[in-house]
CSV table of C-alpha atoms in Angstrom, one decimal:
chain,number,residue,atom,x,y,z
O,1,MET,CA,-15.7,-71.3,-151.0
O,2,LYS,CA,-13.8,-68.1,-152.1
O,3,ASN,CA,-10.1,-68.2,-152.9
O,4,GLN,CA,-9.4,-70.9,-150.6
O,5,ARG,CA,-5.4,-70.9,-149.4
O,6,LEU,CA,-3.9,-74.1,-150.1
O,7,HIS,CA,-2.2,-76.2,-147.4
O,8,GLU,CA,1.3,-75.5,-147.0
O,9,THR,CA,3.8,-77.2,-144.9
O,10,ASP,CA,7.8,-78.1,-144.9
O,11,ASP,CA,6.8,-81.7,-145.6
O,12,THR,CA,7.6,-83.3,-149.1
O,13,VAL,CA,4.6,-84.4,-151.3
O,14,SER,CA,4.0,-87.9,-151.5
O,15,PHE,CA,2.2,-89.9,-154.3
O,16,ALA,CA,1.1,-93.3,-155.3
O,17,TYR,CA,-0.2,-94.7,-158.5
O,18,GLU,CA,-2.4,-97.5,-159.0
O,19,GLU,CA,-4.5,-98.9,-162.1
O,20,ALA,CA,-7.7,-100.9,-162.4
O,21,ASP,CA,-8.9,-103.0,-165.8
O,22,ILE,CA,-12.4,-101.7,-165.7
O,23,THR,CA,-13.2,-103.5,-169.4
O,24,PRO,CA,-16.3,-105.5,-169.5
O,25,GLU,CA,-15.9,-109.2,-170.2
O,26,LYS,CA,-19.2,-109.7,-172.3
O,27,PRO,CA,-21.1,-107.7,-174.6
O,28,VAL,CA,-22.8,-104.8,-172.7
O,29,GLN,CA,-25.0,-101.6,-173.9
O,30,THR,CA,-22.9,-98.7,-174.7
O,31,ILE,CA,-23.5,-95.0,-174.9
O,32,SER,CA,-22.9,-91.9,-177.0
O,33,PHE,CA,-23.9,-92.6,-180.4
O,34,GLY,CA,-27.7,-92.5,-180.2
O,35,ARG,CA,-27.9,-95.8,-182.2
O,36,GLU,CA,-30.7,-98.3,-182.2
O,37,ASP,CA,-28.5,-101.2,-181.5
O,38,GLU,CA,-25.8,-100.2,-178.9
O,39,GLU,CA,-24.7,-103.6,-177.9
O,40,SER,CA,-20.9,-104.1,-178.0
O,41,ARG,CA,-19.3,-106.4,-180.1
O,42,GLY,CA,-15.8,-107.4,-178.7
O,43,VAL,CA,-12.8,-105.6,-177.3
O,44,LEU,CA,-10.3,-103.2,-179.3
O,45,GLY,CA,-8.5,-102.0,-176.1
O,46,ARG,CA,-8.9,-102.4,-172.6
O,47,LEU,CA,-10.5,-99.6,-170.4
O,48,LEU,CA,-8.7,-98.2,-167.3
O,49,GLY,CA,-9.4,-96.7,-164.1
O,50,GLN,CA,-6.0,-94.9,-163.1
O,51,VAL,CA,-5.9,-93.7,-159.4
O,52,SER,CA,-3.4,-91.3,-158.1
O,53,LEU,CA,-2.8,-90.2,-154.6
O,54,TRP,CA,-1.2,-87.1,-153.3
O,55,LYS,CA,-0.5,-86.5,-149.6
O,56,TYR,CA,1.1,-83.2,-148.0
O,57,GLY,CA,1.3,-82.8,-144.5
O,58,LYS,CA,-2.7,-83.2,-143.5
O,59,GLU,CA,-3.9,-82.7,-147.2
O,60,THR,CA,-4.8,-85.9,-149.0
O,61,CYS,CA,-6.0,-85.7,-152.7
O,62,CYS,CA,-7.4,-88.5,-155.0
O,63,LEU,CA,-7.4,-87.6,-158.8
O,64,ILE,CA,-8.8,-90.7,-160.9
O,65,ALA,CA,-9.0,-90.9,-164.8
O,66,ILE,CA,-11.7,-93.3,-166.0
O,67,ASP,CA,-12.1,-94.4,-169.4
O,68,HIS,CA,-15.8,-93.5,-169.9
O,69,ILE,CA,-18.0,-90.9,-171.5
O,70,GLY,CA,-18.8,-90.0,-168.0
O,71,PHE,CA,-21.0,-91.3,-165.3
O,72,SER,CA,-24.3,-89.5,-163.9
O,73,LYS,CA,-23.5,-87.1,-161.3
O,74,ASP,CA,-25.2,-89.4,-158.9
O,75,HIS,CA,-23.0,-92.2,-159.5
O,76,CYS,CA,-20.0,-90.3,-159.4
O,77,ASN,CA,-20.8,-88.6,-156.0
O,78,ASN,CA,-21.8,-91.9,-154.3
O,79,LEU,CA,-18.2,-93.4,-155.8
O,80,ARG,CA,-16.6,-90.0,-154.4
O,81,ARG,CA,-18.2,-90.6,-150.9
O,82,ALA,CA,-16.9,-94.0,-150.8
O,83,ILE,CA,-13.4,-93.2,-151.8
O,84,GLY,CA,-13.4,-90.2,-149.5
O,85,LYS,CA,-14.7,-92.5,-146.5
O,86,THR,CA,-11.5,-94.9,-147.2
O,87,LEU,CA,-9.2,-92.1,-147.4
O,88,GLY,CA,-10.7,-90.3,-144.3
O,89,VAL,CA,-11.4,-87.1,-146.5
O,90,GLU,CA,-14.9,-85.7,-147.8
O,91,LYS,CA,-15.7,-86.5,-151.2
O,92,GLU,CA,-14.5,-82.8,-152.4
O,93,LYS,CA,-10.8,-84.3,-151.8
O,94,VAL,CA,-11.8,-86.7,-154.9
O,95,MET,CA,-11.8,-85.7,-158.2
O,96,LEU,CA,-13.0,-88.2,-161.3
O,97,CYS,CA,-11.9,-87.0,-164.9
O,98,PHE,CA,-13.6,-88.9,-167.5
O,99,SER,CA,-11.8,-89.6,-171.0
O,100,HIS,CA,-15.2,-89.1,-172.6
O,101,THR,CA,-14.5,-92.2,-174.9
O,102,HIS,CA,-17.7,-92.9,-176.9
O,103,SER,CA,-17.0,-96.8,-177.2
O,104,ALA,CA,-17.6,-97.7,-173.4
O,105,PRO,CA,-20.7,-99.2,-171.3
O,106,ASN,CA,-23.8,-97.5,-170.5
O,107,ASP,CA,-23.4,-97.2,-166.6
O,108,THR,CA,-27.0,-96.3,-166.1
O,109,ILE,CA,-28.2,-99.3,-167.9
O,110,GLU,CA,-25.6,-101.5,-166.9
O,111,ASN,CA,-25.9,-101.6,-163.2
O,112,LYS,CA,-23.7,-104.8,-162.8
O,113,TYR,CA,-20.9,-103.2,-164.9
O,114,ALA,CA,-21.1,-99.9,-163.0
O,115,MET,CA,-20.9,-101.9,-159.5
O,116,PHE,CA,-17.8,-103.6,-161.0
O,117,VAL,CA,-16.0,-100.4,-161.8
O,118,ASP,CA,-16.6,-99.1,-158.3
O,119,ARG,CA,-15.4,-102.2,-157.0
O,120,GLN,CA,-12.2,-102.1,-159.1
O,121,ILE,CA,-11.7,-98.3,-158.5
O,122,LYS,CA,-12.2,-98.7,-154.9
O,123,GLU,CA,-9.5,-101.6,-154.6
O,124,ALA,CA,-7.2,-99.4,-156.7
O,125,VAL,CA,-7.5,-96.6,-154.2
O,126,ASN,CA,-6.9,-99.2,-151.2
O,127,SER,CA,-3.8,-100.7,-152.9
O,128,ALA,CA,-2.3,-97.1,-153.6
O,129,LEU,CA,-2.6,-96.1,-149.9
O,130,LYS,CA,0.2,-98.6,-149.4
O,131,LYS,CA,2.6,-97.1,-151.8
O,132,LEU,CA,2.8,-93.4,-151.0
O,133,SER,CA,6.4,-92.1,-151.2
O,134,PRO,CA,8.2,-88.8,-151.9
O,135,ILE,CA,8.1,-87.2,-155.3
O,136,HIS,CA,9.2,-83.6,-157.0
O,137,GLY,CA,7.5,-82.4,-159.9
O,138,ALA,CA,7.0,-79.4,-162.3
O,139,TRP,CA,4.4,-78.3,-165.2
O,140,GLY,CA,5.3,-77.6,-168.6
O,141,ASN,CA,3.2,-77.0,-171.9
O,142,ALA,CA,3.9,-78.4,-175.1
O,143,TYR,CA,1.6,-77.3,-178.2
O,144,GLY,CA,-0.2,-79.9,-180.7
O,145,ASP,CA,-2.4,-80.0,-183.4
O,146,ILE,CA,-4.5,-83.2,-182.5
O,147,GLY,CA,-8.0,-81.5,-182.6
O,148,LEU,CA,-9.9,-78.8,-185.1
O,149,ASN,CA,-13.1,-76.7,-184.1
O,150,ARG,CA,-16.1,-78.4,-185.3
O,151,ARG,CA,-17.2,-75.4,-186.9
O,152,LEU,CA,-15.7,-74.1,-190.0
O,153,ASP,CA,-15.9,-70.7,-189.1
O,154,ASN,CA,-14.4,-71.0,-185.9
O,155,ASN,CA,-10.6,-71.1,-185.1
O,156,ALA,CA,-10.8,-71.5,-181.6
O,157,LEU,CA,-8.4,-73.8,-180.1
O,158,ASP,CA,-6.8,-74.8,-176.9
O,159,ARG,CA,-3.7,-76.3,-178.5
O,160,ARG,CA,-1.9,-76.8,-174.9
O,161,ILE,CA,-0.6,-80.4,-173.9
O,162,GLY,CA,-0.4,-79.8,-170.2
O,163,ILE,CA,2.3,-82.0,-168.7
O,164,PHE,CA,3.0,-82.7,-164.9
O,165,LYS,CA,6.3,-84.6,-164.4
O,166,ALA,CA,6.9,-86.3,-161.3
O,167,VAL,CA,10.1,-88.2,-160.4
O,168,ASP,CA,11.6,-89.9,-157.4
O,169,PRO,CA,13.5,-87.1,-155.5
O,170,LYS,CA,16.8,-89.2,-155.0
O,171,SER,CA,17.1,-91.0,-158.3
O,172,GLY,CA,15.4,-88.8,-160.6
O,173,GLU,CA,13.4,-91.5,-162.0
O,174,LEU,CA,10.3,-90.9,-163.6
O,175,ARG,CA,7.0,-91.6,-161.4
O,176,LEU,CA,4.2,-90.2,-163.6
O,177,LEU,CA,3.4,-88.1,-166.5
O,178,LEU,CA,0.3,-86.4,-166.0
O,179,LEU,CA,-1.1,-85.0,-169.2
O,180,ARG,CA,-4.0,-82.8,-170.1
O,181,LEU,CA,-5.3,-82.6,-173.7
O,182,THR,CA,-7.9,-81.0,-175.6
O,183,ALA,CA,-9.8,-83.4,-178.2
O,184,HIS,CA,-13.1,-85.2,-178.2
O,185,ALA,CA,-12.0,-89.1,-177.6
O,186,ASN,CA,-14.3,-90.0,-180.4
O,187,VAL,CA,-11.5,-91.1,-183.3
O,188,LEU,CA,-14.0,-94.1,-183.4
O,189,LYS,CA,-17.2,-93.1,-184.9
O,190,ALA,CA,-20.9,-94.5,-184.8
O,191,ASP,CA,-19.8,-97.6,-187.1
O,192,ASN,CA,-17.8,-98.9,-184.4
O,193,TYR,CA,-19.1,-101.5,-182.0
O,194,LEU,CA,-15.9,-102.5,-180.2
O,195,ILE,CA,-15.1,-101.5,-176.6
O,196,SER,CA,-12.2,-99.2,-176.7
O,197,PRO,CA,-10.5,-96.1,-174.7
O,198,ASP,CA,-10.0,-94.4,-178.2
O,199,TYR,CA,-7.0,-92.4,-178.4
O,200,PHE,CA,-6.4,-92.0,-174.7
O,201,GLY,CA,-5.5,-95.5,-174.7
O,202,ALA,CA,-2.8,-95.0,-177.7
O,203,VAL,CA,-1.4,-91.9,-175.8
O,204,ARG,CA,-0.8,-94.0,-172.6
O,205,ASP,CA,0.6,-96.8,-174.3
O,206,THR,CA,2.9,-95.0,-176.7
O,207,LEU,CA,4.3,-92.6,-173.9
O,208,ARG,CA,4.4,-95.4,-171.5
O,209,GLN,CA,6.7,-97.2,-173.9
O,210,ARG,CA,9.0,-94.3,-174.5
O,211,PHE,CA,9.4,-93.0,-171.0
O,212,GLY,CA,8.8,-96.2,-168.7
O,213,CYS,CA,6.3,-94.7,-166.4
O,214,PRO,CA,2.5,-94.4,-165.8
O,215,VAL,CA,1.0,-91.9,-168.1
O,216,MET,CA,-2.3,-90.6,-166.8
O,217,VAL,CA,-4.5,-88.2,-169.3
O,218,THR,CA,-7.3,-86.1,-168.2
O,219,GLN,CA,-9.6,-84.4,-171.0
O,220,GLY,CA,-9.9,-80.7,-171.4
O,221,ALA,CA,-12.6,-78.3,-172.7
O,222,SER,CA,-13.3,-80.3,-175.7
O,223,GLY,CA,-17.1,-79.7,-176.4
O,224,ASN,CA,-16.5,-78.4,-179.9
O,225,VAL,CA,-13.0,-79.8,-180.6
O,226,ALA,CA,-13.0,-83.1,-182.6
O,227,PRO,CA,-10.0,-85.5,-183.2
O,228,LYS,CA,-8.1,-84.3,-186.2
O,229,TYR,CA,-7.9,-87.8,-187.4
O,230,PHE,CA,-10.6,-90.5,-187.4
O,231,THR,CA,-11.3,-94.2,-188.4
O,232,SER,CA,-14.7,-94.9,-189.9
O,233,THR,CA,-16.4,-95.8,-193.2
O,234,LEU,CA,-19.1,-93.0,-192.5
O,235,THR,CA,-18.6,-89.4,-193.1
O,236,PRO,CA,-19.6,-88.0,-189.7
O,237,PRO,CA,-21.1,-84.7,-189.0
O,238,ASP,CA,-18.1,-83.8,-186.9
O,239,ALA,CA,-15.5,-84.7,-189.6
O,240,GLY,CA,-17.3,-83.9,-192.5
O,241,ASP,CA,-15.0,-81.4,-194.2
O,242,GLN,CA,-11.4,-81.6,-195.9
O,243,ARG,CA,-9.5,-80.6,-192.7
O,244,PHE,CA,-10.0,-84.1,-191.2
O,245,ILE,CA,-8.0,-87.0,-191.9
O,246,ARG,CA,-9.5,-90.6,-192.5
O,247,SER,CA,-7.0,-93.3,-191.7
O,248,GLU,CA,-7.0,-96.8,-190.0
O,249,GLN,CA,-3.9,-95.7,-188.1
O,250,SER,CA,-6.0,-92.7,-186.7
O,251,MET,CA,-5.3,-93.5,-183.1
O,252,GLY,CA,-1.6,-94.1,-183.7
O,253,LEU,CA,-1.4,-90.7,-185.4
O,254,MET,CA,-3.0,-88.9,-182.4
O,255,ALA,CA,-0.6,-90.5,-180.0
O,256,HIS,CA,2.4,-90.0,-182.3
O,257,GLU,CA,1.4,-86.3,-182.3
O,258,VAL,CA,1.5,-86.1,-178.8
O,259,LEU,CA,4.6,-88.0,-178.2
O,260,LYS,CA,6.4,-85.6,-180.6
O,261,GLN,CA,5.5,-82.4,-178.8
O,262,VAL,CA,6.1,-83.8,-175.5
O,263,LEU,CA,9.5,-84.6,-176.5
O,264,THR,CA,10.2,-80.9,-177.5
O,265,ILE,CA,9.9,-79.8,-173.9
O,266,ILE,CA,10.0,-82.8,-171.7
O,267,ASP,CA,13.6,-82.2,-170.6
O,268,ASN,CA,13.4,-79.2,-170.1
O,269,ILE,CA,10.8,-79.5,-167.3
O,270,GLU,CA,12.9,-79.8,-164.1
O,271,PRO,CA,10.9,-81.1,-161.2
O,272,LEU,CA,11.5,-79.6,-157.6
O,273,PRO,CA,10.1,-79.9,-154.3
O,274,PHE,CA,6.7,-78.0,-154.1
O,275,LYS,CA,4.3,-77.0,-151.4
O,276,ARG,CA,1.3,-76.3,-152.9
O,277,LEU,CA,-1.3,-79.1,-153.0
O,278,GLY,CA,-5.1,-79.1,-152.5
O,279,MET,CA,-8.6,-79.9,-153.7
O,280,CYS,CA,-11.7,-77.7,-153.2
O,281,THR,CA,-15.1,-76.8,-154.5
O,282,SER,CA,-17.1,-74.0,-155.4
O,283,ARG,CA,-20.8,-74.1,-156.6
O,284,LEU,CA,-22.8,-72.2,-159.0
O,285,ASP,CA,-26.6,-72.2,-159.5
O,286,LEU,CA,-27.6,-71.6,-163.5
O,287,SER,CA,-30.9,-71.8,-165.3
O,288,ALA,CA,-32.4,-73.2,-168.3
O,289,ASP,CA,-35.5,-71.6,-169.6
O,290,MET,CA,-38.5,-73.6,-171.2
O,291,LEU,CA,-38.5,-72.5,-174.8
O,292,PRO,CA,-42.0,-72.2,-176.3
O,293,TYR,CA,-43.6,-75.4,-177.5
O,294,GLU,CA,-43.7,-74.1,-181.3
O,295,ARG,CA,-39.5,-73.6,-180.9
O,296,ALA,CA,-39.4,-77.0,-179.6
O,297,MET,CA,-40.9,-78.5,-182.5
O,298,GLU,CA,-38.8,-76.5,-185.2
O,299,ILE,CA,-35.7,-77.8,-183.2
O,300,ALA,CA,-36.9,-81.6,-183.5
O,301,LYS,CA,-37.6,-81.1,-187.0
O,302,GLU,CA,-34.0,-79.5,-187.6
O,303,ALA,CA,-32.6,-82.5,-185.8
O,304,GLU,CA,-34.3,-85.3,-187.7
O,305,GLN,CA,-33.4,-83.1,-191.0
O,306,PHE,CA,-29.8,-82.7,-190.4
O,307,ALA,CA,-28.6,-85.3,-187.8
O,308,GLY,CA,-31.2,-88.1,-188.3
O,309,ILE,CA,-32.4,-87.7,-184.5
O,310,ASP,CA,-35.6,-88.7,-183.4
O,311,GLY,CA,-36.9,-86.3,-181.1
O,312,THR,CA,-40.4,-87.7,-180.3
O,313,LEU,CA,-39.8,-88.8,-176.7
O,314,TRP,CA,-38.2,-85.3,-176.0
O,315,LEU,CA,-40.9,-83.6,-177.5
O,316,ALA,CA,-43.2,-85.4,-175.2
O,317,GLU,CA,-41.1,-84.4,-172.2
O,318,VAL,CA,-41.2,-80.6,-173.2
O,319,LEU,CA,-44.8,-80.8,-173.5
O,320,ARG,CA,-45.3,-82.3,-170.2
O,321,LEU,CA,-43.1,-79.7,-168.4
O,322,HIS,CA,-45.3,-77.1,-170.3
O,323,ARG,CA,-48.3,-78.5,-169.1
O,324,SER,CA,-46.9,-78.8,-165.4
O,325,GLY,CA,-46.4,-75.1,-165.5
O,326,ILE,CA,-42.5,-75.3,-165.5
O,327,LYS,CA,-40.8,-72.5,-166.9
O,328,THR,CA,-37.1,-72.8,-165.8
O,329,GLN,CA,-35.0,-75.9,-165.0
O,330,LYS,CA,-31.9,-75.1,-162.6
O,331,GLU,CA,-29.2,-76.8,-162.0
O,332,THR,CA,-26.2,-76.4,-159.4
O,333,ILE,CA,-23.0,-76.7,-161.1
O,334,GLU,CA,-19.7,-78.3,-159.1
O,335,ILE,CA,-16.7,-76.4,-159.9
O,336,HIS,CA,-13.9,-78.6,-158.7
O,337,TYR,CA,-10.4,-77.5,-158.2
O,338,PHE,CA,-6.9,-79.7,-158.2
O,339,SER,CA,-4.0,-77.2,-157.2
O,340,LEU,CA,-0.7,-79.1,-157.8
O,341,GLY,CA,2.4,-76.9,-157.6
O,342,ASN,CA,1.7,-73.8,-159.8
O,343,GLY,CA,-1.0,-75.5,-162.0
O,344,CYS,CA,-4.4,-76.1,-161.5
O,345,LEU,CA,-6.8,-78.6,-163.0
O,346,CYS,CA,-10.4,-77.2,-162.9
O,347,GLY,CA,-13.3,-79.2,-164.1
O,348,VAL,CA,-16.9,-79.2,-164.4
O,349,ALA,CA,-19.3,-82.1,-165.5
O,350,ASN,CA,-20.5,-80.4,-168.7
O,351,GLU,CA,-19.0,-80.7,-172.4
O,352,ILE,CA,-17.5,-77.2,-172.0
O,353,MET,CA,-16.2,-75.4,-175.4
O,354,CYS,CA,-12.4,-74.6,-175.8
O,355,GLU,CA,-13.2,-70.8,-175.4
O,356,PHE,CA,-13.9,-71.3,-171.7
O,357,ALA,CA,-10.4,-72.6,-171.2
O,358,LEU,CA,-8.8,-69.9,-173.4
O,359,ARG,CA,-10.7,-67.4,-171.4
O,360,ALA,CA,-10.1,-68.8,-167.9
O,361,GLN,CA,-6.3,-69.0,-168.9
O,362,ALA,CA,-6.0,-65.3,-169.9
O,363,LEU,CA,-8.2,-64.1,-167.1
O,364,THR,CA,-6.1,-66.1,-164.5
O,365,GLY,CA,-2.6,-65.0,-165.9
O,366,ASN,CA,-1.7,-68.6,-165.2
O,367,GLU,CA,-0.6,-70.5,-168.3
O,368,PHE,CA,-1.0,-73.9,-166.0
O,369,PHE,CA,-4.6,-72.9,-165.1
O,370,TYR,CA,-6.5,-75.7,-167.4
O,371,PHE,CA,-10.3,-75.6,-167.3
O,372,GLY,CA,-11.9,-78.7,-168.4
O,373,GLY,CA,-15.1,-80.5,-168.7
O,374,TYR,CA,-16.1,-84.2,-168.3
O,375,THR,CA,-15.3,-83.8,-164.3
O,376,ASN,CA,-17.2,-85.9,-161.6
O,377,GLY,CA,-20.0,-86.5,-164.5
O,378,CYS,CA,-21.0,-85.6,-167.9
O,379,THR,CA,-24.3,-83.4,-168.1
O,380,GLY,CA,-24.2,-82.1,-171.7
O,381,TYR,CA,-23.0,-79.6,-173.8
O,382,PHE,CA,-22.2,-75.9,-172.7
O,383,PRO,CA,-22.0,-73.5,-175.4
O,384,THR,CA,-20.6,-70.1,-175.8
O,385,GLU,CA,-22.7,-67.2,-176.5
O,386,GLU,CA,-21.6,-67.3,-180.2
O,387,GLU,CA,-22.4,-71.2,-180.5
O,388,TYR,CA,-25.6,-70.5,-178.6
O,389,ASP,CA,-26.8,-68.2,-181.4
O,390,LYS,CA,-25.9,-70.6,-184.1
O,391,GLY,CA,-27.9,-73.6,-182.6
O,392,GLY,CA,-27.2,-77.2,-184.0
O,393,TYR,CA,-26.1,-80.1,-182.2
O,394,GLU,CA,-23.8,-79.1,-179.4
O,395,VAL,CA,-26.5,-76.4,-178.3
O,396,TYR,CA,-29.9,-78.2,-179.1
O,397,TRP,CA,-30.1,-81.3,-181.3
O,398,SER,CA,-27.9,-83.6,-178.5
O,399,MET,CA,-30.6,-82.7,-175.8
O,400,LEU,CA,-32.9,-84.7,-177.6
O,401,ILE,CA,-30.9,-87.9,-177.1
O,402,TYR,CA,-29.2,-87.2,-173.9
O,403,TYR,CA,-31.9,-85.1,-171.6
O,404,ILE,CA,-32.7,-88.3,-169.7
O,405,TYR,CA,-29.5,-88.2,-168.2
O,406,PHE,CA,-28.9,-84.3,-167.8
O,407,ASN,CA,-32.3,-83.7,-165.9
O,408,ARG,CA,-32.9,-80.4,-168.7
O,409,VAL,CA,-34.4,-80.5,-171.8
O,410,PHE,CA,-33.0,-77.0,-173.1
O,411,PRO,CA,-29.3,-75.7,-172.7
O,412,PHE,CA,-28.4,-73.3,-170.2
O,413,ASN,CA,-29.5,-69.8,-170.7
O,414,ARG,CA,-27.2,-67.6,-173.2
O,415,ASN,CA,-25.4,-65.8,-170.5
O,416,ALA,CA,-24.6,-68.9,-168.5
O,417,CYS,CA,-21.0,-68.9,-170.2
O,418,THR,CA,-19.8,-65.9,-169.0
O,419,LEU,CA,-21.4,-66.6,-165.3
O,420,LEU,CA,-19.3,-70.1,-165.4
O,421,ILE,CA,-16.0,-68.5,-166.3
O,422,LYS,CA,-16.5,-65.7,-164.0
O,423,GLY,CA,-17.1,-68.0,-161.5
O,424,ALA,CA,-14.4,-70.6,-162.0
O,425,VAL,CA,-11.9,-67.7,-162.1
O,426,GLU,CA,-13.2,-65.8,-159.2
O,427,ASN,CA,-13.1,-68.8,-157.1
O,428,ALA,CA,-9.8,-70.4,-158.0
O,429,PRO,CA,-7.3,-71.1,-155.3
O,430,ARG,CA,-4.7,-68.6,-154.4
């Protein structure tokens, strides 16, 4: 796909929204903290699957926001195909955006839960199909301080709170606020065993109460951005200095900051008829070269010393790959675009760092071009060249826990950051 032209007609864009409760009703295995005991112990907040349908002439697009750390790519593709079949479109017209909450079930282990989620979301799609009606809309950016770069020596942040405001063309009544935020959804840390959408849920509830319409929240390039506020009795490595604020009201504080900033701009966003709607995909092949086994042992030792991570199984897999003569592991990255008016949500399945979004926005020259992660899956951290050189959790150590989900044991090669940003910008719809 190269600079795909978007569908344009004189018709009005139609829209529908539906949501599904995807909260587990019994204890389940969770994912994301690498704990020995990952069984949930109750529910702090309900998990949602939020479905939005967008139709313009012959073009139909489906954007879905899901409270989860991120399904496997296989799970995502199967669900996208099933939804596409219902809508009569290819799976590339279906985008799954994950909140990356660290307090949701492990869909790989909990097969019944995975099937339940798929069923709930497909039912919501069917329901939304019956509700399509015209909208007007427009983008705006507020700027807020909900996250901090995990590195003390790195001040890079994407402070944009992207807002798409959709209204009824006749009454002007709000139909939807679609937000794009950039901060990890782990206000709750490793001592939390309750199911929760994390601060995404608080943002949705707070803004819905204030504006009286559905609020969808999508995640940005948050790989190296931790929430400013957190709730925990621990002092976790991603909130270990004086910049971070410990509070029992942390999720409410995050939501209040978002609301405060949205209020500064929301009345200045003037929804209008728009003729630009489309979803499309480009693909990029990237490589992760195998490091020497001696270096792998050093990484495992560092992970144990500084993060308490046991790399025994990871080391065994690295050794197996070496003995099998495998020198490189390759992966095809899907870069997915959802263009809406003069804005674009662009996503990949990786945990890309905020610099990806900042550089992509600068190269496109479009303040409403939002490059984000956790799209159609979650396949591990994707560092910048600068972070690659520093090593640590985002580059190496996390792989010791999650390699079994990513089909890679090492990060992508150092130049992959530049290649991905270039690919995302060059193939962006015009």
